Each structure stands twice: as C-alpha cells, then as structure tokens.
PDB file of C-alpha atoms in Angstrom:
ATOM      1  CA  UNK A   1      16.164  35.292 -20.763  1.00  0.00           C
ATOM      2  CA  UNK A   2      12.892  36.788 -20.599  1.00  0.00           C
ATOM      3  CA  UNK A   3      10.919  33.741 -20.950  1.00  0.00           C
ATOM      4  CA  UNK A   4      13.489  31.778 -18.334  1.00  0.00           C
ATOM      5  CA  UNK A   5      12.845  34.826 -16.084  1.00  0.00           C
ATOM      6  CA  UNK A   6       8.808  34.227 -16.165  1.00  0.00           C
ATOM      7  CA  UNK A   7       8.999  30.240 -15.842  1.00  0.00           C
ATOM      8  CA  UNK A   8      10.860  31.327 -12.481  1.00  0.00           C
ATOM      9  CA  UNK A   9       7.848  34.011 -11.470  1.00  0.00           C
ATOM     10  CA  UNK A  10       5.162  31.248 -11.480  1.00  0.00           C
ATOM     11  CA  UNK A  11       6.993  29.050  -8.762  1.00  0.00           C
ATOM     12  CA  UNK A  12       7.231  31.932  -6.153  1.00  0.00           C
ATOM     13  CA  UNK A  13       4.766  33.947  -4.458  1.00  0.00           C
ATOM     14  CA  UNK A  14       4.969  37.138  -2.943  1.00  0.00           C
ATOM     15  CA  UNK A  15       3.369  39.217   0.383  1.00  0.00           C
ATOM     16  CA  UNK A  16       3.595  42.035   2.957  1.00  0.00           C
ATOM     17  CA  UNK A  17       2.364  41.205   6.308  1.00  0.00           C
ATOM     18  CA  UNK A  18       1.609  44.902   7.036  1.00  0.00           C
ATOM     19  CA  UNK A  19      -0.632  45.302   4.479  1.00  0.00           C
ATOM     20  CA  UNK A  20      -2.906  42.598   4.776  1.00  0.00           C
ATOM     21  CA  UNK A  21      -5.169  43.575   6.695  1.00  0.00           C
ATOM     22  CA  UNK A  22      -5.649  47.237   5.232  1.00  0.00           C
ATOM     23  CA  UNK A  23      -5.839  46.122   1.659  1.00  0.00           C
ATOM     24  CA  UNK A  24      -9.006  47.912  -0.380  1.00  0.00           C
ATOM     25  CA  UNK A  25      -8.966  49.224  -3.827  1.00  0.00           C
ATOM     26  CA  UNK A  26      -7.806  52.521  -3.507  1.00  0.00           C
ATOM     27  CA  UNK A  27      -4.290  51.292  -1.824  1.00  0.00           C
ATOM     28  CA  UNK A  28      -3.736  47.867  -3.718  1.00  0.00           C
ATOM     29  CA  UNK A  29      -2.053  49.422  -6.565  1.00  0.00           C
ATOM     30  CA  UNK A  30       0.431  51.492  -3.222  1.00  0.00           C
ATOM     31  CA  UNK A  31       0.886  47.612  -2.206  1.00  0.00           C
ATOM     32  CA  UNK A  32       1.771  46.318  -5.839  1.00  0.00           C
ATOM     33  CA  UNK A  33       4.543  48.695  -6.290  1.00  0.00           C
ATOM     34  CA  UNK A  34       6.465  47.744  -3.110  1.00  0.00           C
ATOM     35  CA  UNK A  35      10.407  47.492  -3.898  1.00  0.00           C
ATOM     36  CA  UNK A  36      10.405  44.102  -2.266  1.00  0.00           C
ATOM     37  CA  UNK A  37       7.894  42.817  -4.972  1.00  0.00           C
ATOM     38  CA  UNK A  38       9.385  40.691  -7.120  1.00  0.00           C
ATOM     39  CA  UNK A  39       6.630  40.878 -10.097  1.00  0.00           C
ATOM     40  CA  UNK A  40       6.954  44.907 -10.101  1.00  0.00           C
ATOM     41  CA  UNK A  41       9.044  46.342 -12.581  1.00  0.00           C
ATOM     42  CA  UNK A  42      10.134  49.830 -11.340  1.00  0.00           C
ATOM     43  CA  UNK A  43      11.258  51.123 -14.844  1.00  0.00           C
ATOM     44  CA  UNK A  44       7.355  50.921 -15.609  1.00  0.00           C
ATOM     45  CA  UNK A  45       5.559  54.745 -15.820  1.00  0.00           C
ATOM     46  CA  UNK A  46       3.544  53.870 -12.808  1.00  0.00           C
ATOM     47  CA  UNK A  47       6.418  54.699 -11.182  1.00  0.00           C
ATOM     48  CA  UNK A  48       7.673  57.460 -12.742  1.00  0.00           C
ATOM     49  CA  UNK A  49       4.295  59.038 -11.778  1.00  0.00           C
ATOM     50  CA  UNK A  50       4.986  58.188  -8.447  1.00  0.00           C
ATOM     51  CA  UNK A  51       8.081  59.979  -8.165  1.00  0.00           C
ATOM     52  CA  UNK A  52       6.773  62.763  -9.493  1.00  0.00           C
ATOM     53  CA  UNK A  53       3.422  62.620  -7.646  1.00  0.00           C
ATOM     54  CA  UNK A  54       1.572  63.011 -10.733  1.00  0.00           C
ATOM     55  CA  UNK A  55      -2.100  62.230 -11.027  1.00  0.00           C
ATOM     56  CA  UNK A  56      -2.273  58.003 -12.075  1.00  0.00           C
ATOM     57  CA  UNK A  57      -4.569  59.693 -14.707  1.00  0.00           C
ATOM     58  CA  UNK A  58      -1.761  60.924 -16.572  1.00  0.00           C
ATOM     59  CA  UNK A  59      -0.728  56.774 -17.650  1.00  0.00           C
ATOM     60  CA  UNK A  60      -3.405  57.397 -20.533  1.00  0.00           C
ATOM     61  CA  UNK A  61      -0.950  59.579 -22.215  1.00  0.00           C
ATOM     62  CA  UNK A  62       2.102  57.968 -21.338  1.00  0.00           C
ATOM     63  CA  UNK A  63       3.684  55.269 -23.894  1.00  0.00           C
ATOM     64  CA  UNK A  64       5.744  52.070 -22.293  1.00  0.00           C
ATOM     65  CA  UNK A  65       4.810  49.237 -19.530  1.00  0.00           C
ATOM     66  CA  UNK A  66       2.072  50.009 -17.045  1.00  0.00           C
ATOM     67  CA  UNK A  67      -0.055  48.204 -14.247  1.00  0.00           C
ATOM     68  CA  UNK A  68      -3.820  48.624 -14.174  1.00  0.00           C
ATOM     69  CA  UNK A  69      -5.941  46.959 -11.808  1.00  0.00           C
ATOM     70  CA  UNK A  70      -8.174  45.163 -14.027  1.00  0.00           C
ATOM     71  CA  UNK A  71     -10.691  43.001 -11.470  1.00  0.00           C
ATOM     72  CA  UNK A  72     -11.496  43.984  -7.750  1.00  0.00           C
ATOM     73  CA  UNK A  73     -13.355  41.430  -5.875  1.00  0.00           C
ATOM     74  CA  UNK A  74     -12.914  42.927  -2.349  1.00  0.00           C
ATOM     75  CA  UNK A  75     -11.016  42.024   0.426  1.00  0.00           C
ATOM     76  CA  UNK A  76     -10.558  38.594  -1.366  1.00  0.00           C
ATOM     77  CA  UNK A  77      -9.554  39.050  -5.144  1.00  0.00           C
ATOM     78  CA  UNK A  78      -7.635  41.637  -6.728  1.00  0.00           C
ATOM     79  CA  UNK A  79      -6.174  40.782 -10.532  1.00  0.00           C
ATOM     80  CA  UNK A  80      -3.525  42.987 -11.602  1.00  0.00           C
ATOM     81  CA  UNK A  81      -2.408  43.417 -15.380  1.00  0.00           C
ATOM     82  CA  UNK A  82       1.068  44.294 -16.907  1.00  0.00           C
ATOM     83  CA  UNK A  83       0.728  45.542 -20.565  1.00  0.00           C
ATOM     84  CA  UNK A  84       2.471  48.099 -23.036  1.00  0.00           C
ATOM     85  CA  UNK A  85       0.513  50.956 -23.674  1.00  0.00           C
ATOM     86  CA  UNK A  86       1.094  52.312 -27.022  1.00  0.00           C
ATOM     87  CA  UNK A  87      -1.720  55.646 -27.102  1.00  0.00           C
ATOM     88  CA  UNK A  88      -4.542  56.628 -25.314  1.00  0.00           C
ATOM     89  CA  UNK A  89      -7.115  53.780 -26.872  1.00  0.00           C
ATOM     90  CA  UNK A  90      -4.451  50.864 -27.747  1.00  0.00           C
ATOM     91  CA  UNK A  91      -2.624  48.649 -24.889  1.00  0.00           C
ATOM     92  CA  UNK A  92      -0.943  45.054 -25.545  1.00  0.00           C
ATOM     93  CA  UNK A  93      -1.465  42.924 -22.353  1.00  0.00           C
ATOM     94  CA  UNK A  94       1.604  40.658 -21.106  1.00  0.00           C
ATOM     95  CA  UNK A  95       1.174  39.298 -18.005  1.00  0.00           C
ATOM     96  CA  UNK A  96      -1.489  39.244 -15.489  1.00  0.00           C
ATOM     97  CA  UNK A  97      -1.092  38.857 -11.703  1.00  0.00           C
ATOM     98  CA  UNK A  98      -3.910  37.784  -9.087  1.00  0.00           C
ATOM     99  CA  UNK A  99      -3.472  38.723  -5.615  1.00  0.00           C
ATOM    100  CA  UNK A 100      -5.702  36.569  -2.900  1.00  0.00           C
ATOM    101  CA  UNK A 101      -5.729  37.160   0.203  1.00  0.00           C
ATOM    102  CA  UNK A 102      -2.659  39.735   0.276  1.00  0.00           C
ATOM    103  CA  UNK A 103      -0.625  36.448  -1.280  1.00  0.00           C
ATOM    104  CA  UNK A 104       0.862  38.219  -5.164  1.00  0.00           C
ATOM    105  CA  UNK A 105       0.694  35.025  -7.505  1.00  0.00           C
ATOM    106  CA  UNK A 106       1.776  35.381 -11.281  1.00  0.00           C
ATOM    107  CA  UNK A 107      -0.938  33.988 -13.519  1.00  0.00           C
ATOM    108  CA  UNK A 108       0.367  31.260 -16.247  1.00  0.00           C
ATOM    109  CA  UNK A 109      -0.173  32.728 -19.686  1.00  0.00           C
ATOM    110  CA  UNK A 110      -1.668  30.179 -22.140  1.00  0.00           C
ATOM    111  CA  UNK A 111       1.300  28.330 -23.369  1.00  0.00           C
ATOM    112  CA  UNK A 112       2.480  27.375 -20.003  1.00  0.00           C
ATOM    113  CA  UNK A 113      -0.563  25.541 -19.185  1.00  0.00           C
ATOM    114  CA  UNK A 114      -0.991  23.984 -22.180  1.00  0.00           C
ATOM    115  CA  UNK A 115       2.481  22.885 -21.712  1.00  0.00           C
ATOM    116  CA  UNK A 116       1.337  21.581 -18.274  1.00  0.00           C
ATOM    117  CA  UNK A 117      -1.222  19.895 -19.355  1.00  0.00           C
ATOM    118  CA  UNK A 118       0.499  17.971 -22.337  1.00  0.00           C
ATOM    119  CA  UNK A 119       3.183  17.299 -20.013  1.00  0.00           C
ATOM    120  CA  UNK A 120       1.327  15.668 -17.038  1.00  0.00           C
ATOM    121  CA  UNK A 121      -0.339  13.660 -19.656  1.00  0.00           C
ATOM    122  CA  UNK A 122       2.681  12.554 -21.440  1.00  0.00           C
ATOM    123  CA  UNK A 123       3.482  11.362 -17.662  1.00  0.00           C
ATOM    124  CA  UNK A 124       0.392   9.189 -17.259  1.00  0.00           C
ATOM    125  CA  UNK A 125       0.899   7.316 -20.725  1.00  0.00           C
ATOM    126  CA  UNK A 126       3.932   6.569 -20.030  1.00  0.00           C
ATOM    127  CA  UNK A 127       3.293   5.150 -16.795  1.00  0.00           C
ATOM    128  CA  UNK A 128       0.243   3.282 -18.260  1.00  0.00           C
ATOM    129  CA  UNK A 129       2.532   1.752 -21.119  1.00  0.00           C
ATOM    130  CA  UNK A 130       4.836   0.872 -18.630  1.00  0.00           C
ATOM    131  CA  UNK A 131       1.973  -0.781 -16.354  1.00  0.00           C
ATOM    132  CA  UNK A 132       1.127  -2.749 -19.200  1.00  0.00           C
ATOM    133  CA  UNK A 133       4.287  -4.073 -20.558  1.00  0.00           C
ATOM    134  CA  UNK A 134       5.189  -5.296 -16.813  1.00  0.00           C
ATOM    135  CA  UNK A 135       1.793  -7.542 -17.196  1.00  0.00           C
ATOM    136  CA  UNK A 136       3.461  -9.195 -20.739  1.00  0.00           C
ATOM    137  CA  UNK A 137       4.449 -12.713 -20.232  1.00  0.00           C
ATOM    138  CA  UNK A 138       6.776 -14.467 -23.304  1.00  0.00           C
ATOM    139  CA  UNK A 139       7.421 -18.391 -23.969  1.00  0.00           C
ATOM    140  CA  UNK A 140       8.833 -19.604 -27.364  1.00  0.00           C
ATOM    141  CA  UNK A 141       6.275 -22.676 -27.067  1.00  0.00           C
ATOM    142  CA  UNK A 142       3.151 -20.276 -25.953  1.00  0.00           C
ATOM    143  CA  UNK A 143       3.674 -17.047 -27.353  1.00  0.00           C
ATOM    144  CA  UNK A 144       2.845 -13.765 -25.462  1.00  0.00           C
ATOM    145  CA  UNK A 145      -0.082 -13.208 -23.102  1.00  0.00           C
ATOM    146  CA  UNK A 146      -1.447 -11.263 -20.408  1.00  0.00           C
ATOM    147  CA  UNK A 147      -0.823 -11.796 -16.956  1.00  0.00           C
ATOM    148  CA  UNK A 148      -2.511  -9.756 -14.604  1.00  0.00           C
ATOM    149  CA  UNK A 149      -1.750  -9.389 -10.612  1.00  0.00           C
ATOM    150  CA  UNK A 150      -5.226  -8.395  -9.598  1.00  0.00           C
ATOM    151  CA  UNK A 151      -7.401 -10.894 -11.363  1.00  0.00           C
ATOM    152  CA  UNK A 152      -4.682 -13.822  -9.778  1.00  0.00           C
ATOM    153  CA  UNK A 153      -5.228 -11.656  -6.240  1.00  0.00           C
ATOM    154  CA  UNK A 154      -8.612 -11.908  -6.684  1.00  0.00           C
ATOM    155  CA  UNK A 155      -8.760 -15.729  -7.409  1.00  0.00           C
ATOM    156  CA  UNK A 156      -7.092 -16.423  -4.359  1.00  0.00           C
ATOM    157  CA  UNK A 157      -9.183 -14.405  -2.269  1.00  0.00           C
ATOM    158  CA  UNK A 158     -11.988 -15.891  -3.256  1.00  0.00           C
ATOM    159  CA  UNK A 159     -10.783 -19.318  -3.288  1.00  0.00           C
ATOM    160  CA  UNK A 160      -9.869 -18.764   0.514  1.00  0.00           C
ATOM    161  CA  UNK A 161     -13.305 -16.990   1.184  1.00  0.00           C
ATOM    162  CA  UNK A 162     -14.691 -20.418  -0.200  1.00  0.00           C
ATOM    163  CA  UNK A 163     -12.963 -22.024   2.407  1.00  0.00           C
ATOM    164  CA  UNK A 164     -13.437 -20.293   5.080  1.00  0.00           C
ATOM    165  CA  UNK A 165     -17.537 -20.464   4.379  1.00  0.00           C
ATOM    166  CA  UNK A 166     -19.321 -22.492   7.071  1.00  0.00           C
ATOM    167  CA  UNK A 167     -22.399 -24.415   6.644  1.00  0.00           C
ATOM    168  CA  UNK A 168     -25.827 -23.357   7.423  1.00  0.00           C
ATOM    169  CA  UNK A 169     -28.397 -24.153  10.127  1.00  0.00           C
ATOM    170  CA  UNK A 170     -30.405 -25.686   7.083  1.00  0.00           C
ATOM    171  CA  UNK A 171     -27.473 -27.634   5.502  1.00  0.00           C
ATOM    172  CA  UNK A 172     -26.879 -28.919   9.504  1.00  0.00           C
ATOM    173  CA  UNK A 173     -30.436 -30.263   9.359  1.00  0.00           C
ATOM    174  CA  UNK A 174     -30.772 -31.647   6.656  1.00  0.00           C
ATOM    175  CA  UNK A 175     -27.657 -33.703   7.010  1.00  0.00           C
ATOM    176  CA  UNK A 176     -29.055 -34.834  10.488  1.00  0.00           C
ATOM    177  CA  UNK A 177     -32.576 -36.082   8.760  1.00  0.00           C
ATOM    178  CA  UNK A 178     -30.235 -37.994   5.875  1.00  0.00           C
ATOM    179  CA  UNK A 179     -28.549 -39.835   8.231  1.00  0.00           C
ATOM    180  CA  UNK A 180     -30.994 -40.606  10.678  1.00  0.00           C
ATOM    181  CA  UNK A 181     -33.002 -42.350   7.215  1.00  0.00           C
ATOM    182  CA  UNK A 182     -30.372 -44.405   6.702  1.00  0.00           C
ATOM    183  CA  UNK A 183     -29.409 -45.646   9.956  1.00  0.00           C
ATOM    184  CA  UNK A 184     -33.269 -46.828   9.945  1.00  0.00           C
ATOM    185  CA  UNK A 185     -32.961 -48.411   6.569  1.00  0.00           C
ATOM    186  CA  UNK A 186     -29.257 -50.174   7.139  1.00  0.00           C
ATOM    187  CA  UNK A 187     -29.073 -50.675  10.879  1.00  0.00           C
ATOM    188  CA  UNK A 188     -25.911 -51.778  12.500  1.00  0.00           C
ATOM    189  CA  UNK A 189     -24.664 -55.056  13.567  1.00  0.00           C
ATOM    190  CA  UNK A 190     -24.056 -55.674  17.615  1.00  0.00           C
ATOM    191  CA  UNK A 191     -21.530 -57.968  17.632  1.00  0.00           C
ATOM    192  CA  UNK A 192     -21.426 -59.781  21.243  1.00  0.00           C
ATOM    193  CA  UNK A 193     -18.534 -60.503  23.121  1.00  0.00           C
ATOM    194  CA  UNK A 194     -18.125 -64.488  23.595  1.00  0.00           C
ATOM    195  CA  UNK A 195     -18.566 -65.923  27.510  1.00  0.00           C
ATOM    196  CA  UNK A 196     -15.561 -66.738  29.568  1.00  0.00           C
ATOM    197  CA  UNK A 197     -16.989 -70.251  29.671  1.00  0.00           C
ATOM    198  CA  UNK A 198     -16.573 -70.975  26.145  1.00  0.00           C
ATOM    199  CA  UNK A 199     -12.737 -69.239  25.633  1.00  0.00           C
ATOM    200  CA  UNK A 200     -11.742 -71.708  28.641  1.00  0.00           C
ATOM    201  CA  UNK A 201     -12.963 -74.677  26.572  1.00  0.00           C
ATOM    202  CA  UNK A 202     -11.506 -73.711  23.306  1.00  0.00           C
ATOM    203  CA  UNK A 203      -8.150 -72.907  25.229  1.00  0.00           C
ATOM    204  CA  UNK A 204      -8.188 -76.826  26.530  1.00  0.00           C
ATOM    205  CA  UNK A 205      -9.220 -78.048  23.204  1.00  0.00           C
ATOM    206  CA  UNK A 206      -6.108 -76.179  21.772  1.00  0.00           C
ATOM    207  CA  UNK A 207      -3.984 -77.443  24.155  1.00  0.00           C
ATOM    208  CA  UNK A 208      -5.257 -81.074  23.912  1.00  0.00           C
ATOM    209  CA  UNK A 209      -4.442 -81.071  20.562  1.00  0.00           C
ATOM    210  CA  UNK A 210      -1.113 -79.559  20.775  1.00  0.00           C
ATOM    211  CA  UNK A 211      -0.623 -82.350  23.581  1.00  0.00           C
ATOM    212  CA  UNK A 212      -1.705 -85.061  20.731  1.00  0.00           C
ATOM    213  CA  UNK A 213       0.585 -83.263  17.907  1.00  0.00           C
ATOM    214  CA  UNK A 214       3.457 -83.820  20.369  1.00  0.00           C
ATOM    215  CA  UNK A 215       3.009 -87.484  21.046  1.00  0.00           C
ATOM    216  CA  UNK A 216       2.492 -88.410  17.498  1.00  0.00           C
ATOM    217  CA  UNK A 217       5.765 -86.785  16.660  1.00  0.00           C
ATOM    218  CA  UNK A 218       8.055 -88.213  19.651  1.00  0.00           C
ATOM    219  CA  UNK A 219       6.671 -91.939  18.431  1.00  0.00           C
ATOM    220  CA  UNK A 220       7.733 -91.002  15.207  1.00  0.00           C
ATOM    221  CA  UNK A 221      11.601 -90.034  16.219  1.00  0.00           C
ATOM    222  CA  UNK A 222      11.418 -93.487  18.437  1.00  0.00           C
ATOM    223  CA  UNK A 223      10.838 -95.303  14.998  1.00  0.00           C
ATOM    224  CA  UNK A 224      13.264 -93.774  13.108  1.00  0.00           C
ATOM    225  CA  UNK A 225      16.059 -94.121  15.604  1.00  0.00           C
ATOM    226  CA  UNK A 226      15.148 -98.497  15.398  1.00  0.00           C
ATOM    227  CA  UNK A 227      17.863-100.041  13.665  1.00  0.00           C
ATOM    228  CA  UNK A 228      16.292-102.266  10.696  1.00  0.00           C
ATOM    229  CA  UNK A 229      15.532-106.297  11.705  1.00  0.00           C
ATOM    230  CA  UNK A 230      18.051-108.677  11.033  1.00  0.00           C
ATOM    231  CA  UNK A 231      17.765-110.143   7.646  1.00  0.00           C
ATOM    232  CA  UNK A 232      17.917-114.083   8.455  1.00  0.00           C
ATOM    233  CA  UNK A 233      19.061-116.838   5.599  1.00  0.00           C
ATOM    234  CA  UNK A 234      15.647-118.830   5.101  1.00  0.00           C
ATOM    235  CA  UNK A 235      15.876-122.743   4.397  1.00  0.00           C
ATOM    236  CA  UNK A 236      16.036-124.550   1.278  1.00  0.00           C
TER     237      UNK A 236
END
C-alpha cells in the first residue's frame, strides 16, 4: 500500500497561492506542514513540536519520521527530506521533496526512474521491431527481403526532379551550332511547283487517250456482235 501510495505522490503536485510570494528559509518548513499538503505526514514529530511550541531543536532527540530542510537555493529551490531518525547522530532518509517556485513536487527515488527508463526503452524497441517487420516482404519463389518506403519515395522524387530539369543556355547553343553544320553539309531540296501550262497539256493528253481507249473498245463490241459469213459449198 505504501509503495502504491508513493507511485500516486509523483503524478501530483502541490501549492499555496498565499505563500508564494513570502517564501524564505526561515518560513518554508511553516509552508511544508500545511494540512492541505498532501506529501506532509502530520503523525511526524515536526508536528508534535508544533503543537507544543517546542524549540525545532528538540527533533535531535526525538526518535520517529521528521522533515529537515536539506538544500536552500533562495527564492527558487528549496529540497525538503523525509527520514526516520533513530538518535541524535543516525537518520535513514526516505523520500525527498523539491519545492520550485512555491510548486511541492515529490522526487522519484532510484528505482522509479530506473523503472522509467527501462520502460520507455522497452517502448522504442518495440516500436523499432515493429518498424522493421512492416518493411519484410515474403514470396515462396524469392524468399524474404527488404522493402523500404523511403528509399522507393526517394527514387521517385528524383526520377520526377529528372524530369522536370530544363536544359541550359549552353546545351541551347550548342544544339543551334549542330544543326546549323548540318544544314550546310546536307542542304535541302526545293521542289518547284509545275506551270499551269504544262498540267493543261497533260490533262488533254489524258483525255485523248481515254478518247482512243474508248473507240478501240466500241469497234471491238461491233465485231463481236457480226454474225459469222456464210459457209458456201465450193465446186468440184
């Protein structure tokens, strides 16, 4: 219960608005010990000597849980310690809380941060072995391999920069001066247009001779539709 009780402390924080800005350290101990603290334990002798007004001098010779303030870094820092006082020269420290600016904070004893820390870690391999068995790619014929999004990403966004590259002034130039050479060395052909003079004669040649092709093949029907001469007996 204990233990469940102090994993709840180091998620809360606690703080008196009245106090703030009077905080030194003659009263921070006054401000500590408020009933409304939740990190104060008020079976503690500190407060037995405050109900009976005794001198805070007199906790030396007291046995049981005490607070000391054990670091004063004014009006900033004040650290706080909770321990179990067992003589005059002997004291077992338990917890320690750090107050900054007027804020009470319970500091995490060793075992919770380590904790912490092997936790969160845990965290990140886990992610990062789940990050790389989402990039494993399976095929009975191929085997396993590696497929990664970013280097494919990256292919295509330099494939696209390629294309979107324009030539240079240079490159312009040059291809200017290569084709002026070989228009000099192969030039072109002018091709001119025939007169009018000479499609009007080849127009009445063509139709002369379609004229002719006619002819020839009505004289041909005219002999063909002759019935054969008369076969006559000849004389003996």
């Amino acid at each position: 219960m204990a233990e469940k009780q102090s994993d709840t402390l180091l998620a809360i924080s606690w703080h008196d608005t009245a106090w703030i800005p009077i905080l030194n350290t003659a009263n921070v101990m006054d401000y500590f010990s408020e009933r409304t603290n939740p990190f104060y334990d008020r079976t503690c002798n500190n407060e037995i000597v405050k109900m009976q007004r005794l001198n805070p001098e007199q906790l030396t010779n007291m046995t049981g849980l005490e607070y000391i303030l054990l670091h004063a870094q004014e009006p900033i820092l004040y650290v706080v310690r909770k321990q179990h006082r067992h003589s005059a020269t002997q004291a077992t420290a338990l917890i320690d809380y750090y107050i900054i600016a007027g804020i009470v904070y319970q500091a995490p004893d060793l075992g919770s941060v380590i904790n912490s820390r092997l936790a969160n870690t845990l965290n990140k391999i886990q992610s990062a072995f789940e990050e790389a068995k989402s990039f494993s790619r399976y095929h009975p014929s191929k085997g396993y391999w590696w497929q990664f999004k970013d280097h494919s990403d990256k292919d295509k966004t330099t494939k696209k920069e390629k294309k979107e590259e324009t030539s240079s002034m240079f490159q312009r130039q040059r291809v200017d001066i290569l084709l002026a050479e070989l228009a000099k060395s192969y030039p072109p052909k002018m091709v001119q247009p025939p007169a009018a003079s000479e499609n009007k004669a080849e127009e009445t040649l063509v139709k002369d001779i379609k004229s002719e092709i006619t002819v020839k093949t009505e004289i041909k029907t005219e002999d063909k539709s002759k019935p054969p001469p008369d076969k006559r007996q000849r004389l003996r």
